[in-house]
PDB file of C-alpha atoms in Angstrom:
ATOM      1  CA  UNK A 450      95.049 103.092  65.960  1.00 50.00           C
ATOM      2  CA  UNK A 451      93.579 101.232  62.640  1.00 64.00           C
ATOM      3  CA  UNK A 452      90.518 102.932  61.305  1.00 89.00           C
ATOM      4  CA  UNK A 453      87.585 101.163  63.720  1.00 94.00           C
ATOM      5  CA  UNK A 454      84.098 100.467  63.691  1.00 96.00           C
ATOM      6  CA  UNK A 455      81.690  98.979  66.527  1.00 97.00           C
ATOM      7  CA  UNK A 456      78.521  97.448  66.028  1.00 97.00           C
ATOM      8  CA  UNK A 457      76.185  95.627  68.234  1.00 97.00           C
ATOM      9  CA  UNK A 458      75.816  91.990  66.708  1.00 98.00           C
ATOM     10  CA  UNK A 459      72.781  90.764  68.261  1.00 96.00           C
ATOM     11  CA  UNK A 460      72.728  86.868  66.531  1.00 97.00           C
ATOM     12  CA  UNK A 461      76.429  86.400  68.615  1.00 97.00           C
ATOM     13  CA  UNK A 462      74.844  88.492  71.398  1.00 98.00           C
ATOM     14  CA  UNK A 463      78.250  90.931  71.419  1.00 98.00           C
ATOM     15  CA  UNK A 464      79.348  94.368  70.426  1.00 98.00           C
ATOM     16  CA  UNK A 465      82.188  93.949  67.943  1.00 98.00           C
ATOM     17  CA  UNK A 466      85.336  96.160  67.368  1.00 97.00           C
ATOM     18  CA  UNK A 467      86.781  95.304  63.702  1.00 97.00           C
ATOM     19  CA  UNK A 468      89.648  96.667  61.664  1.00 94.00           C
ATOM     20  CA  UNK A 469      89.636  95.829  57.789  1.00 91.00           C
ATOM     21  CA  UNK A 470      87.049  93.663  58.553  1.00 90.00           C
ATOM     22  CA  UNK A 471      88.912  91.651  61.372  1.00 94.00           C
ATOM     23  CA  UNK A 472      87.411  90.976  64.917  1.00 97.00           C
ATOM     24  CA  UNK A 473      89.542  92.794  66.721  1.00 97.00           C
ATOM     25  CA  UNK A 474      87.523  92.673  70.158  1.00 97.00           C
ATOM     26  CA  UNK A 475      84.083  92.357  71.596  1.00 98.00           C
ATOM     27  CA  UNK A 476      82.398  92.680  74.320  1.00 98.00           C
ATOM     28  CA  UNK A 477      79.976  89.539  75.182  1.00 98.00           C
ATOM     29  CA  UNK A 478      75.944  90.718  77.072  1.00 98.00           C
ATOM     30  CA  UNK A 479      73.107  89.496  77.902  1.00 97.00           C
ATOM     31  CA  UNK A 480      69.854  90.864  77.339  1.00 94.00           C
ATOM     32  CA  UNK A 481      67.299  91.597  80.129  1.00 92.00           C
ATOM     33  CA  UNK A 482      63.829  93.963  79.647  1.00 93.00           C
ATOM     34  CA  UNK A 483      65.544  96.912  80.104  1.00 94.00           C
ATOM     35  CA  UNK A 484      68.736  96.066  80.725  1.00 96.00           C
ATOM     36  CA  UNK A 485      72.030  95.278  78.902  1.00 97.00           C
ATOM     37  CA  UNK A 486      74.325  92.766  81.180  1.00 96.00           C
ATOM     38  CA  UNK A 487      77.557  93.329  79.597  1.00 97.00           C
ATOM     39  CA  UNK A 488      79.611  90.479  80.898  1.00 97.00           C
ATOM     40  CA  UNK A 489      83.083  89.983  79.337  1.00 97.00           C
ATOM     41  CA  UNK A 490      85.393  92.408  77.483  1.00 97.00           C
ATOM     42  CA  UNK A 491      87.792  91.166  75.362  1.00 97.00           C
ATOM     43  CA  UNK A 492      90.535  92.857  72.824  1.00 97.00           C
ATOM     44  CA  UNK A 493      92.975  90.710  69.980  1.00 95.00           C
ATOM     45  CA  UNK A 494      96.774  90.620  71.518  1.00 95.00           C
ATOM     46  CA  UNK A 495      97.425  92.558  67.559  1.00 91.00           C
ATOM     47  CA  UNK A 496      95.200  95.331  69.643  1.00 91.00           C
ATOM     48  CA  UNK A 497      96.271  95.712  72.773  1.00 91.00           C
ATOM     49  CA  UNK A 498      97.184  99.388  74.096  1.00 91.00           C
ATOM     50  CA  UNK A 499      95.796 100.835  70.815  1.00 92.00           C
ATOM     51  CA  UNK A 500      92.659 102.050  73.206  1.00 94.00           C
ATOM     52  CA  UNK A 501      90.394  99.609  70.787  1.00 96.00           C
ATOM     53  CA  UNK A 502      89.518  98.724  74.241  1.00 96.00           C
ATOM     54  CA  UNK A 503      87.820 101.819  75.477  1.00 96.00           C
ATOM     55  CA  UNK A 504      86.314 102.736  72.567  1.00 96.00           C
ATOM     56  CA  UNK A 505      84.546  99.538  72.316  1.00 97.00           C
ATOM     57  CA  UNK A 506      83.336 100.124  75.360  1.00 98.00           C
ATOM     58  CA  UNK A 507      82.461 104.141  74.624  1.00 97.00           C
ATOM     59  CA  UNK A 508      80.496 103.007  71.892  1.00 98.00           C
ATOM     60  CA  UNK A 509      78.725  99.963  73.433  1.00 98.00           C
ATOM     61  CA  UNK A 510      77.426 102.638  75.812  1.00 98.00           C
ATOM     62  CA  UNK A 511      76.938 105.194  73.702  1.00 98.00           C
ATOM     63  CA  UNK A 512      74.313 102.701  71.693  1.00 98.00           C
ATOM     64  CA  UNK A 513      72.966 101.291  74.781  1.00 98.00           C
ATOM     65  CA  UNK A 514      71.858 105.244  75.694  1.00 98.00           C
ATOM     66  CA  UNK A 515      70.692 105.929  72.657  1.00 98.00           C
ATOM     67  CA  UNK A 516      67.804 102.676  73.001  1.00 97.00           C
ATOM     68  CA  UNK A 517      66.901 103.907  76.147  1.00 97.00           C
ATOM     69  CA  UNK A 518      68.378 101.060  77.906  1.00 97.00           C
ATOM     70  CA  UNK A 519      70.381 100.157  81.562  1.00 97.00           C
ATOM     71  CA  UNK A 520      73.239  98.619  82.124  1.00 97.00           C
ATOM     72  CA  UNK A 521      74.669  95.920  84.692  1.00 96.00           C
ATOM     73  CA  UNK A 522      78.643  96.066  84.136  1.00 96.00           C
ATOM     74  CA  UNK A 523      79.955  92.410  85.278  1.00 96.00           C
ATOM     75  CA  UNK A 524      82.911  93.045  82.942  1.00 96.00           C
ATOM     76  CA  UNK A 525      85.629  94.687  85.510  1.00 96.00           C
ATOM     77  CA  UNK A 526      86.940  96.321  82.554  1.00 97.00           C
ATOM     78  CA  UNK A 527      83.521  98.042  81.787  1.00 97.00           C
ATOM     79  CA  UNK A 528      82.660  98.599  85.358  1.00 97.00           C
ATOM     80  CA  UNK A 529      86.609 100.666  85.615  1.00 97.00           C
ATOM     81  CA  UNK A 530      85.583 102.291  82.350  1.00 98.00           C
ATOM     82  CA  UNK A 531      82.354 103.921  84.153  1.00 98.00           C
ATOM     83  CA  UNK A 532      84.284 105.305  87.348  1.00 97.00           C
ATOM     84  CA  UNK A 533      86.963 107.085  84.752  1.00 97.00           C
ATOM     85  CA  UNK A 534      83.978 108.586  82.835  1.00 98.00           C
ATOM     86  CA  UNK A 535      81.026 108.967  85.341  1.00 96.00           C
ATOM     87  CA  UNK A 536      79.123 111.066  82.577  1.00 97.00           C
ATOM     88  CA  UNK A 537      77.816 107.200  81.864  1.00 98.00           C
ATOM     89  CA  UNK A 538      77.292 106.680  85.777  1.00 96.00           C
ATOM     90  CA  UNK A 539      73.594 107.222  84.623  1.00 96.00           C
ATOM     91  CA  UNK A 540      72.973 104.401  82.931  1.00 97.00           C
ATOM     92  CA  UNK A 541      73.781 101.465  85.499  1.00 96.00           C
ATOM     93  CA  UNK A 542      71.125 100.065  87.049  1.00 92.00           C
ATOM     94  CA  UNK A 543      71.623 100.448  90.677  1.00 77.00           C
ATOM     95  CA  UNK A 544      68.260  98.196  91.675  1.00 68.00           C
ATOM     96  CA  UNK A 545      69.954  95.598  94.029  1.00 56.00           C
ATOM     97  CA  UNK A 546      66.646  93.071  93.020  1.00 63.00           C
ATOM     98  CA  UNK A 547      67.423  93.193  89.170  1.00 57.00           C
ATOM     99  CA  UNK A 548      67.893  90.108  88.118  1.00 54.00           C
ATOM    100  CA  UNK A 549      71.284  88.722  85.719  1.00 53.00           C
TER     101      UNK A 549
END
């Protein structure tokens, strides 16, 4: 895998993966008090199998922990992510009434 970073890019409302400066894949959310709704996942065909995938979504998490913040995972992708690593099981909200 291409040297990576992830950033949250709140103007476009996404966490970015980029390589070289390329968007390589993102992960589209929306923003709740509390709560990050992270709704779509989505990874360049040039990155597909590389794992940019996961560690998007690692590090998505890993910043969303670090604010003190929920989250609602829409994204399938996300959701599977969070059964395969249930050391993040903490941080969905499990409040049946919260709104997204």
């Amino acid at each position: 895998m291409r040297d990576v970073t992830v950033q949250d890019n709140p103007a476009e409302l996404r966490y970015e993966a980029r390589a070289d400066g390329e968007l390589i894949g993102e992960i589209r959310y929306r923003s709740k008090p509390g709560l990050v709704v992270l709704v779509h996942t989505e990874v360049a065909p040039s990155a597909e199998g590389t794992g940019v995938g996961s560690l998007l979504v690692e590090q998505a998490l890993d910043d969303i922990r670090k604010r003190g913040l929920h989250v609602v995972p829409l994204c399938p992708f996300v959701g599977a992510y969070i059964r395969r690593h249930p050391d993040y099981a903490d941080l969905v909200e499990t409040d049946p009434s919260t709104p997204t």
